[in-house]
Amino acid sequence: MYKEEFDFAKSIAKNVGVFLASQNTKQINSLEGRDIKLQLDTTSEEKIISSLQSQFDHPILSEESGMNGQTTLNQPYWIIDPIDGTMNYSRNCPLACVSIALWVNSDPLFGIVYDFNRDELFSGIVGEGAWLNEIPIQPSGVQEKSSAILATGFPTYLELSQENLAEFISKVTEYKKIRMFGTAALSLCYVACGRVDSYMEKNIKLWDVAAGVAINRALNIPTEVISHRDFNTTTIVGI
Ligand code: IPD
Ligand code: CA
């Protein structure tokens, strides 16, 4: 177990989260397509990367700068999303977080997600357990889709063709309720602690889901991350 990495990453997520929560000016750097990039995405990513590199030499995959270093078989690497829920954050909608994970090969080791608006720190270590502010968490235990709440989204890079929309609608309407929180990382934490029952998103980037998937894997909740090109995944968690 990578205890030193885990403890250090928790403190970075908190520090960067507190920094983000204190910002009033949110300069927009780009608004291409369905995406938004803030200067604060870059600034907080730089803070996270420089802190991690001051202590560890694992490669880092991150949203704004891609792959830093070379991943090696059986050697851990960081996956970070400096702000997940950037659009929410830019409009002061309080559903956004900092997400840091450690993976090896295609498997998560641990994940940390810090919701800086609510001071909720979700964490999970595969093989050990998962916590919300150090208190163990559990999923809801709901077994049927017809009784379940699904968290999902229209990912930034999914082409909204008739075909994709029809497939989306046929899948989501199997559930009792649907929620789109605008942050994949927090959606996944909400599955882990029983606020919703499932999460599903197509064409979602690995950094959006890496920590949340780790937290769910830590609780033995079924997780499926199907990798496509350019760090795109189809991610399904829960029922
Ligand atoms: C976005 C969020 C959102 C998802 C989008 C992502 P970002 O990440 O996770 O829930 O639907 O596809 O791009 O841009 O806020 O890091
Ligand atoms: Ca992000």
mmCIF file of N, CA and C in Angstrom, residues 56-157:
data_model
loop_
_atom_site.group_PDB
_atom_site.id
_atom_site.type_symbol
_atom_site.label_atom_id
_atom_site.label_comp_id
_atom_site.label_asym_id
_atom_site.label_seq_id
_atom_site.Cartn_x
_atom_site.Cartn_y
_atom_site.Cartn_z
ATOM 1 N N PHE A 56 7.685 12.657 -5.080
ATOM 2 C CA PHE A 56 7.662 11.333 -5.735
ATOM 3 C C PHE A 56 8.062 11.475 -7.199
ATOM 4 N N ASP A 57 8.552 10.375 -7.778
ATOM 5 C CA ASP A 57 8.893 10.483 -9.199
ATOM 6 C C ASP A 57 7.975 9.655 -10.097
ATOM 7 N N HIS A 58 6.762 9.339 -9.628
ATOM 8 C CA HIS A 58 5.835 8.606 -10.487
ATOM 9 C C HIS A 58 5.394 9.503 -11.654
ATOM 10 N N PRO A 59 5.185 8.900 -12.834
ATOM 11 C CA PRO A 59 4.625 9.679 -13.950
ATOM 12 C C PRO A 59 3.250 10.238 -13.582
ATOM 13 N N ILE A 60 2.866 11.308 -14.272
ATOM 14 C CA ILE A 60 1.592 11.964 -13.958
ATOM 15 C C ILE A 60 0.790 12.164 -15.244
ATOM 16 N N LEU A 61 -0.428 11.651 -15.246
ATOM 17 C CA LEU A 61 -1.367 11.942 -16.335
ATOM 18 C C LEU A 61 -2.349 12.976 -15.795
ATOM 19 N N SER A 62 -2.448 14.118 -16.489
ATOM 20 C CA SER A 62 -3.330 15.155 -15.957
ATOM 21 C C SER A 62 -4.124 15.801 -17.087
ATOM 22 N N GLU A 63 -5.259 16.382 -16.683
ATOM 23 C CA GLU A 63 -6.186 16.898 -17.697
ATOM 24 C C GLU A 63 -5.569 17.964 -18.591
ATOM 25 N N GLU A 64 -4.894 18.932 -17.990
ATOM 26 C CA GLU A 64 -4.453 20.075 -18.793
ATOM 27 C C GLU A 64 -3.143 19.827 -19.526
ATOM 28 N N SER A 65 -2.248 19.002 -18.948
ATOM 29 C CA SER A 65 -0.949 18.849 -19.618
ATOM 30 C C SER A 65 -0.674 17.449 -20.124
ATOM 31 N N GLY A 66 -1.630 16.540 -20.029
ATOM 32 C CA GLY A 66 -1.428 15.203 -20.583
ATOM 33 C C GLY A 66 -0.456 14.377 -19.764
ATOM 34 N N MET A 67 0.363 13.596 -20.455
ATOM 35 C CA MET A 67 1.255 12.654 -19.758
ATOM 36 C C MET A 67 2.597 13.305 -19.458
ATOM 37 N N ASN A 68 2.977 13.307 -18.188
ATOM 38 C CA ASN A 68 4.272 13.793 -17.725
ATOM 39 C C ASN A 68 5.093 12.578 -17.339
ATOM 40 N N GLY A 69 6.087 12.228 -18.126
ATOM 41 C CA GLY A 69 6.879 11.027 -17.815
ATOM 42 C C GLY A 69 6.342 9.827 -18.566
ATOM 43 N N GLN A 70 6.962 8.689 -18.318
ATOM 44 C CA GLN A 70 6.662 7.471 -19.083
ATOM 45 C C GLN A 70 6.094 6.426 -18.128
ATOM 46 N N THR A 71 4.912 5.888 -18.446
ATOM 47 C CA THR A 71 4.390 4.818 -17.573
ATOM 48 C C THR A 71 5.143 3.519 -17.893
ATOM 49 N N THR A 72 5.338 2.730 -16.855
ATOM 50 C CA THR A 72 6.077 1.470 -16.994
ATOM 51 C C THR A 72 5.217 0.376 -16.393
ATOM 52 N N LEU A 73 5.316 -0.815 -16.975
ATOM 53 C CA LEU A 73 4.524 -1.946 -16.501
ATOM 54 C C LEU A 73 4.759 -2.150 -14.994
ATOM 55 N N ASN A 74 3.674 -2.282 -14.284
ATOM 56 C CA ASN A 74 3.688 -2.559 -12.830
ATOM 57 C C ASN A 74 4.234 -1.413 -11.974
ATOM 58 N N GLN A 75 4.428 -0.238 -12.555
ATOM 59 C CA GLN A 75 4.863 0.926 -11.765
ATOM 60 C C GLN A 75 3.704 1.912 -11.666
ATOM 61 N N PRO A 76 3.445 2.444 -10.470
ATOM 62 C CA PRO A 76 2.285 3.332 -10.319
ATOM 63 C C PRO A 76 2.450 4.684 -11.024
ATOM 64 N N TYR A 77 1.332 5.277 -11.355
ATOM 65 C CA TYR A 77 1.332 6.627 -11.939
ATOM 66 C C TYR A 77 0.113 7.385 -11.403
ATOM 67 N N TRP A 78 0.270 8.684 -11.328
ATOM 68 C CA TRP A 78 -0.807 9.556 -10.851
ATOM 69 C C TRP A 78 -1.760 9.885 -11.990
ATOM 70 N N ILE A 79 -3.029 10.044 -11.662
ATOM 71 C CA ILE A 79 -3.992 10.593 -12.635
ATOM 72 C C ILE A 79 -4.735 11.724 -11.924
ATOM 73 N N ILE A 80 -4.616 12.933 -12.454
ATOM 74 C CA ILE A 80 -5.214 14.059 -11.727
ATOM 75 C C ILE A 80 -6.151 14.904 -12.598
ATOM 76 N N ASP A 81 -7.162 15.386 -11.958
ATOM 77 C CA ASP A 81 -8.058 16.357 -12.572
ATOM 78 C C ASP A 81 -8.111 17.535 -11.594
ATOM 79 N N PRO A 82 -7.509 18.649 -11.965
ATOM 80 C CA PRO A 82 -7.387 19.758 -11.012
ATOM 81 C C PRO A 82 -8.728 20.368 -10.621
ATOM 82 N N ILE A 83 -9.664 20.400 -11.584
ATOM 83 C CA ILE A 83 -11.048 20.809 -11.261
ATOM 84 C C ILE A 83 -11.951 19.883 -12.063
ATOM 85 N N ASP A 84 -12.762 19.098 -11.400
ATOM 86 C CA ASP A 84 -13.788 18.368 -12.145
ATOM 87 C C ASP A 84 -15.113 19.062 -11.841
ATOM 88 N N GLY A 85 -15.799 19.443 -12.930
ATOM 89 C CA GLY A 85 -16.985 20.273 -12.768
ATOM 90 C C GLY A 85 -16.610 21.724 -13.036
ATOM 91 N N THR A 86 -15.725 21.925 -14.006
ATOM 92 C CA THR A 86 -15.234 23.288 -14.279
ATOM 93 C C THR A 86 -16.366 24.243 -14.648
ATOM 94 N N MET A 87 -17.331 23.755 -15.446
ATOM 95 C CA MET A 87 -18.436 24.652 -15.833
ATOM 96 C C MET A 87 -19.219 25.084 -14.590
ATOM 97 N N ASN A 88 -19.541 24.136 -13.715
ATOM 98 C CA ASN A 88 -20.228 24.474 -12.463
ATOM 99 C C ASN A 88 -19.426 25.511 -11.682
ATOM 100 N N TYR A 89 -18.141 25.218 -11.528
ATOM 101 C CA TYR A 89 -17.262 26.089 -10.748
ATOM 102 C C TYR A 89 -17.229 27.500 -11.333
ATOM 103 N N SER A 90 -17.186 27.585 -12.670
ATOM 104 C CA SER A 90 -17.079 28.899 -13.324
ATOM 105 C C SER A 90 -18.315 29.750 -13.069
ATOM 106 N N ARG A 91 -19.461 29.072 -12.799
ATOM 107 C CA ARG A 91 -20.725 29.792 -12.595
ATOM 108 C C ARG A 91 -21.145 29.786 -11.128
ATOM 109 N N ASN A 92 -20.216 29.436 -10.247
ATOM 110 C CA ASN A 92 -20.481 29.390 -8.799
ATOM 111 C C ASN A 92 -21.590 28.401 -8.424
ATOM 112 N N CYS A 93 -21.735 27.367 -9.233
ATOM 113 C CA CYS A 93 -22.643 26.276 -8.871
ATOM 114 C C CYS A 93 -21.810 25.291 -8.040
ATOM 115 N N PRO A 94 -22.221 25.009 -6.810
ATOM 116 C CA PRO A 94 -21.284 24.352 -5.875
ATOM 117 C C PRO A 94 -21.145 22.830 -6.044
ATOM 118 N N LEU A 95 -20.918 22.379 -7.263
ATOM 119 C CA LEU A 95 -20.643 20.955 -7.499
ATOM 120 C C LEU A 95 -19.369 20.863 -8.336
ATOM 121 N N ALA A 96 -18.263 20.852 -7.648
ATOM 122 C CA ALA A 96 -16.964 20.791 -8.308
ATOM 123 C C ALA A 96 -15.969 20.231 -7.294
ATOM 124 N N CYS A 97 -14.862 19.704 -7.783
ATOM 125 C CA CYS A 97 -13.931 19.043 -6.862
ATOM 126 C C CYS A 97 -12.539 18.933 -7.467
ATOM 127 N N VAL A 98 -11.612 18.537 -6.616
ATOM 128 C CA VAL A 98 -10.241 18.208 -7.033
ATOM 129 C C VAL A 98 -10.130 16.687 -6.959
ATOM 130 N N SER A 99 -9.503 16.091 -7.967
ATOM 131 C CA SER A 99 -9.480 14.623 -8.021
ATOM 132 C C SER A 99 -8.054 14.128 -8.268
ATOM 133 N N ILE A 100 -7.594 13.245 -7.399
ATOM 134 C CA ILE A 100 -6.226 12.695 -7.531
ATOM 135 C C ILE A 100 -6.294 11.187 -7.313
ATOM 136 N N ALA A 101 -5.688 10.442 -8.241
ATOM 137 C CA ALA A 101 -5.698 8.974 -8.099
ATOM 138 C C ALA A 101 -4.308 8.425 -8.348
ATOM 139 N N LEU A 102 -4.055 7.252 -7.798
ATOM 140 C CA LEU A 102 -2.846 6.503 -8.146
ATOM 141 C C LEU A 102 -3.297 5.181 -8.754
ATOM 142 N N TRP A 103 -2.821 4.893 -9.940
ATOM 143 C CA TRP A 103 -3.155 3.648 -10.661
ATOM 144 C C TRP A 103 -1.879 2.893 -10.981
ATOM 145 N N VAL A 104 -2.035 1.608 -11.235
ATOM 146 C CA VAL A 104 -0.939 0.808 -11.781
ATOM 147 C C VAL A 104 -1.525 0.009 -12.947
ATOM 148 N N ASN A 105 -0.858 0.016 -14.080
ATOM 149 C CA ASN A 105 -1.405 -0.609 -15.304
ATOM 150 C C ASN A 105 -2.809 -0.065 -15.541
ATOM 151 N N SER A 106 -3.841 -0.946 -15.644
ATOM 152 C CA SER A 106 -5.215 -0.426 -15.818
ATOM 153 C C SER A 106 -6.014 -0.521 -14.532
ATOM 154 N N ASP A 107 -5.325 -0.554 -13.406
ATOM 155 C CA ASP A 107 -6.034 -0.769 -12.129
ATOM 156 C C ASP A 107 -5.810 0.368 -11.146
ATOM 157 N N PRO A 108 -6.891 0.810 -10.510
ATOM 158 C CA PRO A 108 -6.727 1.843 -9.492
ATOM 159 C C PRO A 108 -6.146 1.292 -8.198
ATOM 160 N N LEU A 109 -5.302 2.096 -7.543
ATOM 161 C CA LEU A 109 -4.784 1.738 -6.209
ATOM 162 C C LEU A 109 -5.524 2.539 -5.144
ATOM 163 N N PHE A 110 -5.604 3.851 -5.367
ATOM 164 C CA PHE A 110 -6.425 4.668 -4.460
ATOM 165 C C PHE A 110 -6.944 5.902 -5.185
ATOM 166 N N GLY A 111 -7.941 6.537 -4.554
ATOM 167 C CA GLY A 111 -8.504 7.755 -5.134
ATOM 168 C C GLY A 111 -8.891 8.739 -4.043
ATOM 169 N N ILE A 112 -8.756 10.020 -4.388
ATOM 170 C CA ILE A 112 -9.100 11.104 -3.460
ATOM 171 C C ILE A 112 -9.892 12.152 -4.239
ATOM 172 N N VAL A 113 -11.034 12.521 -3.708
ATOM 173 C CA VAL A 113 -11.867 13.544 -4.355
ATOM 174 C C VAL A 113 -12.256 14.546 -3.274
ATOM 175 N N TYR A 114 -11.893 15.803 -3.495
ATOM 176 C CA TYR A 114 -12.202 16.813 -2.475
ATOM 177 C C TYR A 114 -13.221 17.818 -3.009
ATOM 178 N N ASP A 115 -14.410 17.794 -2.394
ATOM 179 C CA ASP A 115 -15.458 18.777 -2.693
ATOM 180 C C ASP A 115 -15.203 19.973 -1.773
ATOM 181 N N PHE A 116 -14.575 21.008 -2.345
ATOM 182 C CA PHE A 116 -14.128 22.150 -1.532
ATOM 183 C C PHE A 116 -15.278 23.077 -1.152
ATOM 184 N N ASN A 117 -16.438 22.911 -1.758
ATOM 185 C CA ASN A 117 -17.576 23.746 -1.344
ATOM 186 C C ASN A 117 -18.216 23.226 -0.063
ATOM 187 N N ARG A 118 -18.202 21.919 0.070
ATOM 188 C CA ARG A 118 -18.827 21.303 1.264
ATOM 189 C C ARG A 118 -17.811 20.789 2.258
ATOM 190 N N ASP A 119 -16.546 20.964 1.977
ATOM 191 C CA ASP A 119 -15.482 20.377 2.791
ATOM 192 C C ASP A 119 -15.714 18.872 2.970
ATOM 193 N N GLU A 120 -15.996 18.205 1.847
ATOM 194 C CA GLU A 120 -16.158 16.747 1.882
ATOM 195 C C GLU A 120 -14.971 16.103 1.167
ATOM 196 N N LEU A 121 -14.206 15.358 1.926
ATOM 197 C CA LEU A 121 -13.061 14.658 1.341
ATOM 198 C C LEU A 121 -13.392 13.163 1.237
ATOM 199 N N PHE A 122 -13.588 12.702 0.007
ATOM 200 C CA PHE A 122 -13.834 11.283 -0.246
ATOM 201 C C PHE A 122 -12.491 10.622 -0.543
ATOM 202 N N SER A 123 -12.290 9.442 0.021
ATOM 203 C CA SER A 123 -11.058 8.721 -0.303
ATOM 204 C C SER A 123 -11.325 7.234 -0.246
ATOM 205 N N GLY A 124 -10.523 6.493 -0.976
ATOM 206 C CA GLY A 124 -10.685 5.032 -0.953
ATOM 207 C C GLY A 124 -9.400 4.371 -1.375
ATOM 208 N N ILE A 125 -9.079 3.283 -0.686
ATOM 209 C CA ILE A 125 -7.890 2.488 -1.024
ATOM 210 C C ILE A 125 -8.375 1.094 -1.386
ATOM 211 N N VAL A 126 -8.033 0.662 -2.587
ATOM 212 C CA VAL A 126 -8.495 -0.661 -3.038
ATOM 213 C C VAL A 126 -7.927 -1.726 -2.089
ATOM 214 N N GLY A 127 -8.815 -2.584 -1.619
ATOM 215 C CA GLY A 127 -8.401 -3.639 -0.681
ATOM 216 C C GLY A 127 -8.514 -3.209 0.764
ATOM 217 N N GLU A 128 -8.793 -1.918 1.013
ATOM 218 C CA GLU A 128 -8.881 -1.460 2.410
ATOM 219 C C GLU A 128 -10.226 -0.856 2.771
ATOM 220 N N GLY A 129 -10.765 0.036 1.952
ATOM 221 C CA GLY A 129 -12.040 0.662 2.289
ATOM 222 C C GLY A 129 -12.124 2.068 1.740
ATOM 223 N N ALA A 130 -13.236 2.729 2.055
ATOM 224 C CA ALA A 130 -13.437 4.094 1.551
ATOM 225 C C ALA A 130 -14.100 4.939 2.625
ATOM 226 N N TRP A 131 -13.804 6.237 2.573
ATOM 227 C CA TRP A 131 -14.197 7.134 3.650
ATOM 228 C C TRP A 131 -14.680 8.478 3.104
ATOM 229 N N LEU A 132 -15.541 9.101 3.909
ATOM 230 C CA LEU A 132 -15.904 10.500 3.686
ATOM 231 C C LEU A 132 -15.491 11.236 4.953
ATOM 232 N N ASN A 133 -14.506 12.109 4.818
ATOM 233 C CA ASN A 133 -13.922 12.784 5.988
ATOM 234 C C ASN A 133 -13.576 11.775 7.086
ATOM 235 N N GLU A 134 -12.908 10.725 6.717
ATOM 236 C CA GLU A 134 -12.386 9.682 7.638
ATOM 237 C C GLU A 134 -13.455 8.742 8.189
ATOM 238 N N ILE A 135 -14.718 8.969 7.819
ATOM 239 C CA ILE A 135 -15.778 8.061 8.290
ATOM 240 C C ILE A 135 -16.084 7.052 7.178
ATOM 241 N N PRO A 136 -16.093 5.735 7.489
ATOM 242 C CA PRO A 136 -16.334 4.748 6.428
ATOM 243 C C PRO A 136 -17.663 4.981 5.723
ATOM 244 N N ILE A 137 -17.652 4.764 4.410
ATOM 245 C CA ILE A 137 -18.888 4.925 3.626
ATOM 246 C C ILE A 137 -19.302 3.586 3.023
ATOM 247 N N GLN A 138 -20.563 3.521 2.629
ATOM 248 C CA GLN A 138 -21.145 2.313 2.044
ATOM 249 C C GLN A 138 -22.096 2.722 0.925
ATOM 250 N N PRO A 139 -22.223 1.901 -0.110
ATOM 251 C CA PRO A 139 -23.229 2.203 -1.143
ATOM 252 C C PRO A 139 -24.629 1.885 -0.642
ATOM 253 N N SER A 140 -25.629 2.248 -1.441
ATOM 254 C CA SER A 140 -27.022 2.131 -0.987
ATOM 255 C C SER A 140 -27.505 0.693 -0.850
ATOM 256 N N GLY A 141 -26.980 -0.189 -1.693
ATOM 257 C CA GLY A 141 -27.489 -1.571 -1.687
ATOM 258 C C GLY A 141 -28.721 -1.767 -2.555
ATOM 259 N N VAL A 142 -29.184 -0.704 -3.219
ATOM 260 C CA VAL A 142 -30.332 -0.851 -4.141
ATOM 261 C C VAL A 142 -29.914 -1.809 -5.270
ATOM 262 N N GLN A 143 -30.787 -2.785 -5.559
ATOM 263 C CA GLN A 143 -30.394 -3.868 -6.481
ATOM 264 C C GLN A 143 -31.054 -3.778 -7.852
ATOM 265 N N GLU A 144 -32.150 -3.037 -7.949
ATOM 266 C CA GLU A 144 -32.895 -3.026 -9.214
ATOM 267 C C GLU A 144 -32.786 -1.660 -9.876
ATOM 268 N N LYS A 145 -32.562 -1.650 -11.178
ATOM 269 C CA LYS A 145 -32.497 -0.364 -11.893
ATOM 270 C C LYS A 145 -33.812 0.398 -11.742
ATOM 271 N N SER A 146 -34.918 -0.325 -11.703
ATOM 272 C CA SER A 146 -36.215 0.346 -11.621
ATOM 273 C C SER A 146 -36.402 1.084 -10.284
ATOM 274 N N SER A 147 -35.551 0.792 -9.300
ATOM 275 C CA SER A 147 -35.628 1.503 -8.008
ATOM 276 C C SER A 147 -34.440 2.449 -7.827
ATOM 277 N N ALA A 148 -33.577 2.520 -8.831
ATOM 278 C CA ALA A 148 -32.275 3.166 -8.629
ATOM 279 C C ALA A 148 -32.192 4.579 -9.217
ATOM 280 N N ILE A 149 -31.306 5.379 -8.623
ATOM 281 C CA ILE A 149 -30.988 6.710 -9.173
ATOM 282 C C ILE A 149 -29.674 6.593 -9.945
ATOM 283 N N LEU A 150 -29.706 7.035 -11.177
ATOM 284 C CA LEU A 150 -28.519 6.992 -12.039
ATOM 285 C C LEU A 150 -27.934 8.395 -12.169
ATOM 286 N N ALA A 151 -26.640 8.521 -11.908
ATOM 287 C CA ALA A 151 -25.941 9.779 -12.224
ATOM 288 C C ALA A 151 -25.246 9.596 -13.569
ATOM 289 N N THR A 152 -25.430 10.550 -14.448
ATOM 290 C CA THR A 152 -24.837 10.425 -15.773
ATOM 291 C C THR A 152 -24.538 11.811 -16.327
ATOM 292 N N GLY A 153 -24.226 11.897 -17.616
ATOM 293 C CA GLY A 153 -23.955 13.191 -18.232
ATOM 294 C C GLY A 153 -23.845 13.034 -19.728
ATOM 295 N N PHE A 154 -23.927 14.161 -20.407
ATOM 296 C CA PHE A 154 -23.598 14.190 -21.830
ATOM 297 C C PHE A 154 -22.151 14.639 -21.904
ATOM 298 N N PRO A 155 -21.240 13.731 -22.122
ATOM 299 C CA PRO A 155 -19.835 14.126 -22.069
ATOM 300 C C PRO A 155 -19.473 15.148 -23.135
ATOM 301 N N THR A 156 -18.462 15.922 -22.799
ATOM 302 C CA THR A 156 -17.990 17.000 -23.657
ATOM 303 C C THR A 156 -17.699 16.522 -25.069
ATOM 304 N N TYR A 157 -17.141 15.316 -25.199
ATOM 305 C CA TYR A 157 -16.659 14.889 -26.518
ATOM 306 C C TYR A 157 -17.580 13.880 -27.202
#
